[in-house]
JSON list of C-alpha atoms in Angstrom, two decimals:
[
{"chain": "Q", "resi": 1, "resn": "UNK", "atom": "CA", "xyz": [9.54, -37.49, -36.34]},
{"chain": "Q", "resi": 2, "resn": "UNK", "atom": "CA", "xyz": [7.10, -34.71, -37.08]},
{"chain": "Q", "resi": 3, "resn": "UNK", "atom": "CA", "xyz": [5.88, -32.46, -34.27]},
{"chain": "Q", "resi": 4, "resn": "UNK", "atom": "CA", "xyz": [2.23, -31.49, -34.27]},
{"chain": "Q", "resi": 5, "resn": "UNK", "atom": "CA", "xyz": [1.33, -27.86, -34.52]},
{"chain": "Q", "resi": 6, "resn": "UNK", "atom": "CA", "xyz": [-1.86, -25.84, -34.34]},
{"chain": "Q", "resi": 7, "resn": "UNK", "atom": "CA", "xyz": [-2.71, -26.87, -37.84]},
{"chain": "Q", "resi": 8, "resn": "UNK", "atom": "CA", "xyz": [-1.15, -30.31, -37.60]},
{"chain": "Q", "resi": 9, "resn": "UNK", "atom": "CA", "xyz": [-2.52, -33.62, -36.37]},
{"chain": "Q", "resi": 10, "resn": "UNK", "atom": "CA", "xyz": [-3.67, -33.99, -32.77]},
{"chain": "Q", "resi": 11, "resn": "UNK", "atom": "CA", "xyz": [-3.29, -36.82, -30.35]},
{"chain": "Q", "resi": 12, "resn": "UNK", "atom": "CA", "xyz": [-5.79, -39.53, -31.02]},
{"chain": "Q", "resi": 13, "resn": "UNK", "atom": "CA", "xyz": [-9.01, -39.32, -28.97]},
{"chain": "Q", "resi": 14, "resn": "UNK", "atom": "CA", "xyz": [-8.88, -35.59, -28.22]},
{"chain": "Q", "resi": 15, "resn": "UNK", "atom": "CA", "xyz": [-9.85, -32.44, -30.01]},
{"chain": "Q", "resi": 16, "resn": "UNK", "atom": "CA", "xyz": [-7.62, -30.25, -27.80]},
{"chain": "Q", "resi": 17, "resn": "UNK", "atom": "CA", "xyz": [-10.42, -28.87, -25.68]},
{"chain": "Q", "resi": 18, "resn": "UNK", "atom": "CA", "xyz": [-9.62, -31.00, -22.62]},
{"chain": "Q", "resi": 19, "resn": "UNK", "atom": "CA", "xyz": [-6.91, -28.73, -21.30]},
{"chain": "Q", "resi": 20, "resn": "UNK", "atom": "CA", "xyz": [-8.95, -27.14, -18.48]},
{"chain": "Q", "resi": 21, "resn": "UNK", "atom": "CA", "xyz": [-8.64, -30.08, -16.14]},
{"chain": "Q", "resi": 22, "resn": "UNK", "atom": "CA", "xyz": [-4.86, -30.06, -16.51]},
{"chain": "Q", "resi": 23, "resn": "UNK", "atom": "CA", "xyz": [-4.10, -26.37, -16.09]},
{"chain": "Q", "resi": 24, "resn": "UNK", "atom": "CA", "xyz": [-5.29, -25.51, -12.62]},
{"chain": "Q", "resi": 25, "resn": "UNK", "atom": "CA", "xyz": [-3.43, -22.85, -10.69]},
{"chain": "Q", "resi": 26, "resn": "UNK", "atom": "CA", "xyz": [-3.46, -23.15, -6.92]},
{"chain": "Q", "resi": 27, "resn": "UNK", "atom": "CA", "xyz": [-5.72, -20.63, -5.22]},
{"chain": "Q", "resi": 28, "resn": "UNK", "atom": "CA", "xyz": [-2.93, -19.02, -3.18]},
{"chain": "Q", "resi": 29, "resn": "UNK", "atom": "CA", "xyz": [-1.04, -18.09, -6.37]},
{"chain": "Q", "resi": 30, "resn": "UNK", "atom": "CA", "xyz": [-4.14, -16.50, -7.92]},
{"chain": "Q", "resi": 31, "resn": "UNK", "atom": "CA", "xyz": [-4.71, -14.52, -4.71]},
{"chain": "Q", "resi": 32, "resn": "UNK", "atom": "CA", "xyz": [-1.06, -13.51, -4.56]},
{"chain": "Q", "resi": 33, "resn": "UNK", "atom": "CA", "xyz": [-1.03, -12.10, -8.10]},
{"chain": "Q", "resi": 34, "resn": "UNK", "atom": "CA", "xyz": [-4.32, -10.27, -7.60]},
{"chain": "Q", "resi": 35, "resn": "UNK", "atom": "CA", "xyz": [-3.39, -8.57, -4.34]},
{"chain": "Q", "resi": 36, "resn": "UNK", "atom": "CA", "xyz": [0.21, -7.85, -5.32]},
{"chain": "Q", "resi": 37, "resn": "UNK", "atom": "CA", "xyz": [-1.10, -5.73, -8.21]},
{"chain": "Q", "resi": 38, "resn": "UNK", "atom": "CA", "xyz": [-3.50, -3.96, -5.87]},
{"chain": "Q", "resi": 39, "resn": "UNK", "atom": "CA", "xyz": [-0.70, -3.35, -3.37]},
{"chain": "Q", "resi": 40, "resn": "UNK", "atom": "CA", "xyz": [1.47, -1.88, -6.10]},
{"chain": "Q", "resi": 41, "resn": "UNK", "atom": "CA", "xyz": [-1.26, 0.63, -6.89]},
{"chain": "Q", "resi": 42, "resn": "UNK", "atom": "CA", "xyz": [-1.73, 1.67, -3.28]},
{"chain": "Q", "resi": 43, "resn": "UNK", "atom": "CA", "xyz": [2.03, 1.90, -2.74]},
{"chain": "Q", "resi": 44, "resn": "UNK", "atom": "CA", "xyz": [2.41, 4.09, -5.82]},
{"chain": "Q", "resi": 45, "resn": "UNK", "atom": "CA", "xyz": [-0.39, 6.35, -4.54]},
{"chain": "Q", "resi": 46, "resn": "UNK", "atom": "CA", "xyz": [1.23, 6.52, -1.10]},
{"chain": "Q", "resi": 47, "resn": "UNK", "atom": "CA", "xyz": [4.58, 7.24, -2.74]},
{"chain": "Q", "resi": 48, "resn": "UNK", "atom": "CA", "xyz": [3.24, 10.01, -4.97]},
{"chain": "Q", "resi": 49, "resn": "UNK", "atom": "CA", "xyz": [1.56, 11.74, -2.03]},
{"chain": "Q", "resi": 50, "resn": "UNK", "atom": "CA", "xyz": [4.69, 11.33, 0.07]},
{"chain": "Q", "resi": 51, "resn": "UNK", "atom": "CA", "xyz": [6.96, 12.79, -2.59]},
{"chain": "Q", "resi": 52, "resn": "UNK", "atom": "CA", "xyz": [4.63, 15.74, -3.20]},
{"chain": "Q", "resi": 53, "resn": "UNK", "atom": "CA", "xyz": [4.35, 16.47, 0.55]},
{"chain": "Q", "resi": 54, "resn": "UNK", "atom": "CA", "xyz": [8.11, 16.12, 1.00]},
{"chain": "Q", "resi": 55, "resn": "UNK", "atom": "CA", "xyz": [8.91, 18.43, -1.92]},
{"chain": "Q", "resi": 56, "resn": "UNK", "atom": "CA", "xyz": [6.40, 21.04, -0.80]},
{"chain": "Q", "resi": 57, "resn": "UNK", "atom": "CA", "xyz": [7.75, 20.86, 2.76]},
{"chain": "Q", "resi": 58, "resn": "UNK", "atom": "CA", "xyz": [11.30, 21.34, 1.50]},
{"chain": "Q", "resi": 59, "resn": "UNK", "atom": "CA", "xyz": [10.25, 24.28, -0.68]},
{"chain": "Q", "resi": 60, "resn": "UNK", "atom": "CA", "xyz": [8.07, 26.08, 1.86]},
{"chain": "Q", "resi": 61, "resn": "UNK", "atom": "CA", "xyz": [9.89, 24.89, 5.00]},
{"chain": "Q", "resi": 62, "resn": "UNK", "atom": "CA", "xyz": [9.32, 22.00, 7.37]},
{"chain": "Q", "resi": 63, "resn": "UNK", "atom": "CA", "xyz": [8.07, 24.39, 10.04]},
{"chain": "Q", "resi": 64, "resn": "UNK", "atom": "CA", "xyz": [4.98, 25.07, 7.89]},
{"chain": "Q", "resi": 65, "resn": "UNK", "atom": "CA", "xyz": [3.70, 21.54, 8.42]},
{"chain": "Q", "resi": 66, "resn": "UNK", "atom": "CA", "xyz": [1.24, 20.48, 11.03]},
{"chain": "Q", "resi": 67, "resn": "UNK", "atom": "CA", "xyz": [2.11, 17.65, 13.38]},
{"chain": "Q", "resi": 68, "resn": "UNK", "atom": "CA", "xyz": [-0.22, 15.18, 11.65]},
{"chain": "Q", "resi": 69, "resn": "UNK", "atom": "CA", "xyz": [1.50, 15.94, 8.33]},
{"chain": "Q", "resi": 70, "resn": "UNK", "atom": "CA", "xyz": [4.92, 15.26, 9.84]},
{"chain": "Q", "resi": 71, "resn": "UNK", "atom": "CA", "xyz": [3.62, 12.03, 11.38]},
{"chain": "Q", "resi": 72, "resn": "UNK", "atom": "CA", "xyz": [2.28, 10.90, 8.00]},
{"chain": "Q", "resi": 73, "resn": "UNK", "atom": "CA", "xyz": [5.53, 11.91, 6.32]},
{"chain": "Q", "resi": 74, "resn": "UNK", "atom": "CA", "xyz": [7.43, 9.77, 8.84]},
{"chain": "Q", "resi": 75, "resn": "UNK", "atom": "CA", "xyz": [5.62, 6.72, 7.45]},
{"chain": "Q", "resi": 76, "resn": "UNK", "atom": "CA", "xyz": [6.50, 7.58, 3.86]},
{"chain": "Q", "resi": 77, "resn": "UNK", "atom": "CA", "xyz": [9.79, 5.57, 3.80]},
{"chain": "Q", "resi": 78, "resn": "UNK", "atom": "CA", "xyz": [7.79, 2.47, 4.69]},
{"chain": "Q", "resi": 79, "resn": "UNK", "atom": "CA", "xyz": [6.64, 2.41, 1.04]},
{"chain": "Q", "resi": 80, "resn": "UNK", "atom": "CA", "xyz": [10.07, 1.06, 0.13]},
{"chain": "Q", "resi": 81, "resn": "UNK", "atom": "CA", "xyz": [9.61, -1.72, 2.69]},
{"chain": "Q", "resi": 82, "resn": "UNK", "atom": "CA", "xyz": [6.19, -2.51, 1.22]},
{"chain": "Q", "resi": 83, "resn": "UNK", "atom": "CA", "xyz": [7.59, -2.67, -2.32]},
{"chain": "Q", "resi": 84, "resn": "UNK", "atom": "CA", "xyz": [10.40, -4.92, -1.13]},
{"chain": "Q", "resi": 85, "resn": "UNK", "atom": "CA", "xyz": [7.86, -7.17, 0.56]},
{"chain": "Q", "resi": 86, "resn": "UNK", "atom": "CA", "xyz": [5.73, -7.68, -2.55]},
{"chain": "Q", "resi": 87, "resn": "UNK", "atom": "CA", "xyz": [8.71, -8.17, -4.87]},
{"chain": "Q", "resi": 88, "resn": "UNK", "atom": "CA", "xyz": [10.31, -10.78, -2.62]},
{"chain": "Q", "resi": 89, "resn": "UNK", "atom": "CA", "xyz": [7.10, -12.33, -1.19]},
{"chain": "Q", "resi": 90, "resn": "UNK", "atom": "CA", "xyz": [8.35, -11.68, 2.34]},
{"chain": "Q", "resi": 91, "resn": "UNK", "atom": "CA", "xyz": [5.76, -11.62, 5.08]},
{"chain": "Q", "resi": 92, "resn": "UNK", "atom": "CA", "xyz": [8.26, -9.99, 7.46]},
{"chain": "Q", "resi": 93, "resn": "UNK", "atom": "CA", "xyz": [8.48, -6.87, 5.27]},
{"chain": "Q", "resi": 94, "resn": "UNK", "atom": "CA", "xyz": [4.72, -6.78, 4.88]},
{"chain": "Q", "resi": 95, "resn": "UNK", "atom": "CA", "xyz": [4.33, -6.99, 8.66]},
{"chain": "Q", "resi": 96, "resn": "UNK", "atom": "CA", "xyz": [6.68, -4.01, 9.11]},
{"chain": "Q", "resi": 97, "resn": "UNK", "atom": "CA", "xyz": [4.73, -2.04, 6.51]},
{"chain": "Q", "resi": 98, "resn": "UNK", "atom": "CA", "xyz": [1.48, -2.96, 8.27]},
{"chain": "Q", "resi": 99, "resn": "UNK", "atom": "CA", "xyz": [2.81, -1.69, 11.61]},
{"chain": "Q", "resi": 100, "resn": "UNK", "atom": "CA", "xyz": [3.90, 1.59, 9.97]},
{"chain": "Q", "resi": 101, "resn": "UNK", "atom": "CA", "xyz": [0.45, 2.02, 8.46]},
{"chain": "Q", "resi": 102, "resn": "UNK", "atom": "CA", "xyz": [-1.28, 1.34, 11.75]},
{"chain": "Q", "resi": 103, "resn": "UNK", "atom": "CA", "xyz": [1.11, 3.38, 13.91]},
{"chain": "Q", "resi": 104, "resn": "UNK", "atom": "CA", "xyz": [1.72, 6.43, 11.71]},
{"chain": "Q", "resi": 105, "resn": "UNK", "atom": "CA", "xyz": [-0.26, 6.74, 8.49]},
{"chain": "Q", "resi": 106, "resn": "UNK", "atom": "CA", "xyz": [-3.79, 5.90, 9.54]},
{"chain": "Q", "resi": 107, "resn": "UNK", "atom": "CA", "xyz": [-3.75, 7.92, 12.79]},
{"chain": "Q", "resi": 108, "resn": "UNK", "atom": "CA", "xyz": [-2.26, 10.88, 10.89]},
{"chain": "Q", "resi": 109, "resn": "UNK", "atom": "CA", "xyz": [-5.02, 10.68, 8.25]},
{"chain": "Q", "resi": 110, "resn": "UNK", "atom": "CA", "xyz": [-7.73, 10.47, 10.89]},
{"chain": "Q", "resi": 111, "resn": "UNK", "atom": "CA", "xyz": [-6.27, 13.33, 12.91]},
{"chain": "Q", "resi": 112, "resn": "UNK", "atom": "CA", "xyz": [-5.81, 15.47, 9.78]},
{"chain": "Q", "resi": 113, "resn": "UNK", "atom": "CA", "xyz": [-9.40, 14.98, 8.69]},
{"chain": "Q", "resi": 114, "resn": "UNK", "atom": "CA", "xyz": [-10.71, 15.68, 12.21]},
{"chain": "Q", "resi": 115, "resn": "UNK", "atom": "CA", "xyz": [-8.55, 18.81, 12.47]},
{"chain": "Q", "resi": 116, "resn": "UNK", "atom": "CA", "xyz": [-9.70, 20.05, 9.07]},
{"chain": "Q", "resi": 117, "resn": "UNK", "atom": "CA", "xyz": [-13.32, 19.48, 10.09]},
{"chain": "Q", "resi": 118, "resn": "UNK", "atom": "CA", "xyz": [-12.72, 21.46, 13.29]},
{"chain": "Q", "resi": 119, "resn": "UNK", "atom": "CA", "xyz": [-13.24, 18.63, 15.79]},
{"chain": "Q", "resi": 120, "resn": "UNK", "atom": "CA", "xyz": [-9.67, 18.87, 17.09]},
{"chain": "Q", "resi": 121, "resn": "UNK", "atom": "CA", "xyz": [-7.12, 21.64, 16.86]},
{"chain": "Q", "resi": 122, "resn": "UNK", "atom": "CA", "xyz": [-4.20, 21.74, 14.46]},
{"chain": "Q", "resi": 123, "resn": "UNK", "atom": "CA", "xyz": [-0.96, 21.33, 16.38]},
{"chain": "Q", "resi": 124, "resn": "UNK", "atom": "CA", "xyz": [1.87, 23.28, 14.83]},
{"chain": "Q", "resi": 125, "resn": "UNK", "atom": "CA", "xyz": [5.08, 21.37, 14.32]},
{"chain": "Q", "resi": 126, "resn": "UNK", "atom": "CA", "xyz": [7.29, 24.42, 14.88]},
{"chain": "Q", "resi": 127, "resn": "UNK", "atom": "CA", "xyz": [6.20, 24.60, 18.55]},
{"chain": "Q", "resi": 128, "resn": "UNK", "atom": "CA", "xyz": [7.13, 20.98, 19.20]},
{"chain": "Q", "resi": 129, "resn": "UNK", "atom": "CA", "xyz": [10.40, 21.06, 17.27]},
{"chain": "Q", "resi": 130, "resn": "UNK", "atom": "CA", "xyz": [11.61, 24.49, 18.41]},
{"chain": "Q", "resi": 131, "resn": "UNK", "atom": "CA", "xyz": [11.70, 25.93, 14.89]},
{"chain": "Q", "resi": 132, "resn": "UNK", "atom": "CA", "xyz": [10.79, 29.52, 14.11]},
{"chain": "Q", "resi": 133, "resn": "UNK", "atom": "CA", "xyz": [7.15, 30.45, 13.58]},
{"chain": "Q", "resi": 134, "resn": "UNK", "atom": "CA", "xyz": [6.23, 30.34, 9.87]},
{"chain": "Q", "resi": 135, "resn": "UNK", "atom": "CA", "xyz": [4.63, 33.28, 8.11]},
{"chain": "Q", "resi": 136, "resn": "UNK", "atom": "CA", "xyz": [2.12, 30.89, 6.49]},
{"chain": "Q", "resi": 137, "resn": "UNK", "atom": "CA", "xyz": [1.11, 27.27, 6.82]},
{"chain": "Q", "resi": 138, "resn": "UNK", "atom": "CA", "xyz": [1.21, 24.60, 4.21]},
{"chain": "Q", "resi": 139, "resn": "UNK", "atom": "CA", "xyz": [-2.50, 24.06, 3.82]},
{"chain": "Q", "resi": 140, "resn": "UNK", "atom": "CA", "xyz": [-4.62, 24.43, 0.71]},
{"chain": "Q", "resi": 141, "resn": "UNK", "atom": "CA", "xyz": [-7.08, 27.31, 0.61]},
{"chain": "Q", "resi": 142, "resn": "UNK", "atom": "CA", "xyz": [-9.98, 24.88, 0.38]},
{"chain": "Q", "resi": 143, "resn": "UNK", "atom": "CA", "xyz": [-10.61, 22.21, 2.99]},
{"chain": "Q", "resi": 144, "resn": "UNK", "atom": "CA", "xyz": [-12.18, 20.11, 0.24]},
{"chain": "Q", "resi": 145, "resn": "UNK", "atom": "CA", "xyz": [-8.65, 19.23, -0.93]},
{"chain": "Q", "resi": 146, "resn": "UNK", "atom": "CA", "xyz": [-7.76, 18.00, 2.54]},
{"chain": "Q", "resi": 147, "resn": "UNK", "atom": "CA", "xyz": [-10.99, 16.03, 2.81]},
{"chain": "Q", "resi": 148, "resn": "UNK", "atom": "CA", "xyz": [-10.41, 14.42, -0.58]},
{"chain": "Q", "resi": 149, "resn": "UNK", "atom": "CA", "xyz": [-6.72, 13.64, -0.05]},
{"chain": "Q", "resi": 150, "resn": "UNK", "atom": "CA", "xyz": [-7.23, 12.58, 3.56]},
{"chain": "Q", "resi": 151, "resn": "UNK", "atom": "CA", "xyz": [-10.21, 10.39, 2.72]},
{"chain": "Q", "resi": 152, "resn": "UNK", "atom": "CA", "xyz": [-8.63, 8.74, -0.30]},
{"chain": "Q", "resi": 153, "resn": "UNK", "atom": "CA", "xyz": [-5.36, 8.23, 1.56]},
{"chain": "Q", "resi": 154, "resn": "UNK", "atom": "CA", "xyz": [-7.17, 6.70, 4.53]},
{"chain": "Q", "resi": 155, "resn": "UNK", "atom": "CA", "xyz": [-9.12, 4.36, 2.23]},
{"chain": "Q", "resi": 156, "resn": "UNK", "atom": "CA", "xyz": [-5.93, 3.50, 0.35]},
{"chain": "Q", "resi": 157, "resn": "UNK", "atom": "CA", "xyz": [-4.20, 2.59, 3.60]},
{"chain": "Q", "resi": 158, "resn": "UNK", "atom": "CA", "xyz": [-7.22, 0.57, 4.73]},
{"chain": "Q", "resi": 159, "resn": "UNK", "atom": "CA", "xyz": [-7.22, -1.29, 1.41]},
{"chain": "Q", "resi": 160, "resn": "UNK", "atom": "CA", "xyz": [-3.47, -1.88, 1.84]},
{"chain": "Q", "resi": 161, "resn": "UNK", "atom": "CA", "xyz": [-4.16, -3.53, 5.19]},
{"chain": "Q", "resi": 162, "resn": "UNK", "atom": "CA", "xyz": [-6.72, -5.81, 3.55]},
{"chain": "Q", "resi": 163, "resn": "UNK", "atom": "CA", "xyz": [-4.22, -6.69, 0.80]},
{"chain": "Q", "resi": 164, "resn": "UNK", "atom": "CA", "xyz": [-1.49, -7.37, 3.35]},
{"chain": "Q", "resi": 165, "resn": "UNK", "atom": "CA", "xyz": [-3.82, -9.71, 5.22]},
{"chain": "Q", "resi": 166, "resn": "UNK", "atom": "CA", "xyz": [-4.73, -11.61, 2.04]},
{"chain": "Q", "resi": 167, "resn": "UNK", "atom": "CA", "xyz": [-1.12, -11.78, 0.82]},
{"chain": "Q", "resi": 168, "resn": "UNK", "atom": "CA", "xyz": [0.37, -13.00, 4.08]},
{"chain": "Q", "resi": 169, "resn": "UNK", "atom": "CA", "xyz": [-2.32, -15.67, 4.31]},
{"chain": "Q", "resi": 170, "resn": "UNK", "atom": "CA", "xyz": [-1.60, -16.83, 0.75]},
{"chain": "Q", "resi": 171, "resn": "UNK", "atom": "CA", "xyz": [2.15, -16.77, 1.27]},
{"chain": "Q", "resi": 172, "resn": "UNK", "atom": "CA", "xyz": [1.90, -18.68, 4.55]},
{"chain": "Q", "resi": 173, "resn": "UNK", "atom": "CA", "xyz": [-0.07, -21.44, 2.78]},
{"chain": "Q", "resi": 174, "resn": "UNK", "atom": "CA", "xyz": [2.70, -21.65, 0.19]},
{"chain": "Q", "resi": 175, "resn": "UNK", "atom": "CA", "xyz": [5.41, -21.76, 2.88]},
{"chain": "Q", "resi": 176, "resn": "UNK", "atom": "CA", "xyz": [3.55, -24.41, 4.88]},
{"chain": "Q", "resi": 177, "resn": "UNK", "atom": "CA", "xyz": [3.18, -26.54, 1.74]},
{"chain": "Q", "resi": 178, "resn": "UNK", "atom": "CA", "xyz": [6.93, -26.29, 1.04]},
{"chain": "Q", "resi": 179, "resn": "UNK", "atom": "CA", "xyz": [7.83, -27.23, 4.62]},
{"chain": "Q", "resi": 180, "resn": "UNK", "atom": "CA", "xyz": [5.49, -30.22, 4.55]},
{"chain": "Q", "resi": 181, "resn": "UNK", "atom": "CA", "xyz": [7.09, -31.50, 1.34]},
{"chain": "Q", "resi": 182, "resn": "UNK", "atom": "CA", "xyz": [10.57, -31.12, 2.87]},
{"chain": "Q", "resi": 183, "resn": "UNK", "atom": "CA", "xyz": [11.94, -28.55, 0.42]}
]
């Protein structure tokens, strides 16, 4: 028995171009792949900012941070939960990450931008925590840096929320299909 190859004989009645009707991927799997890649990018961005803020806070002292920076830093560990959620396709982890974004990250970004623009005051963390007053604060010399980082971080978190919504919808369709088939 001889197997056909690319150069070998084809099945009778076909030229090999009729494969499109056979290879259809379900929509929820296409959506899942697309938004998982996007989530990875936003999680990496969130992680890089979190690591840089954490390192700079450790070097210059945690009492040099403003309250909104500490609040945003509190949400940084949720990146691990988000990564776990997209690697295991778990909606429960994605829901936890979503709550962390909505409760900590997004309000911190909004408050940081508003404080940098002068609409609200900066609240010093050392007063709330009882630490000593710092000789300087951890803020860049130019507010443009804060506007850029705050704006891009806010948009990244907003895009993460959109991705979470799309992923959980796609994963719930897959789970409902499995339950209906009795797997």
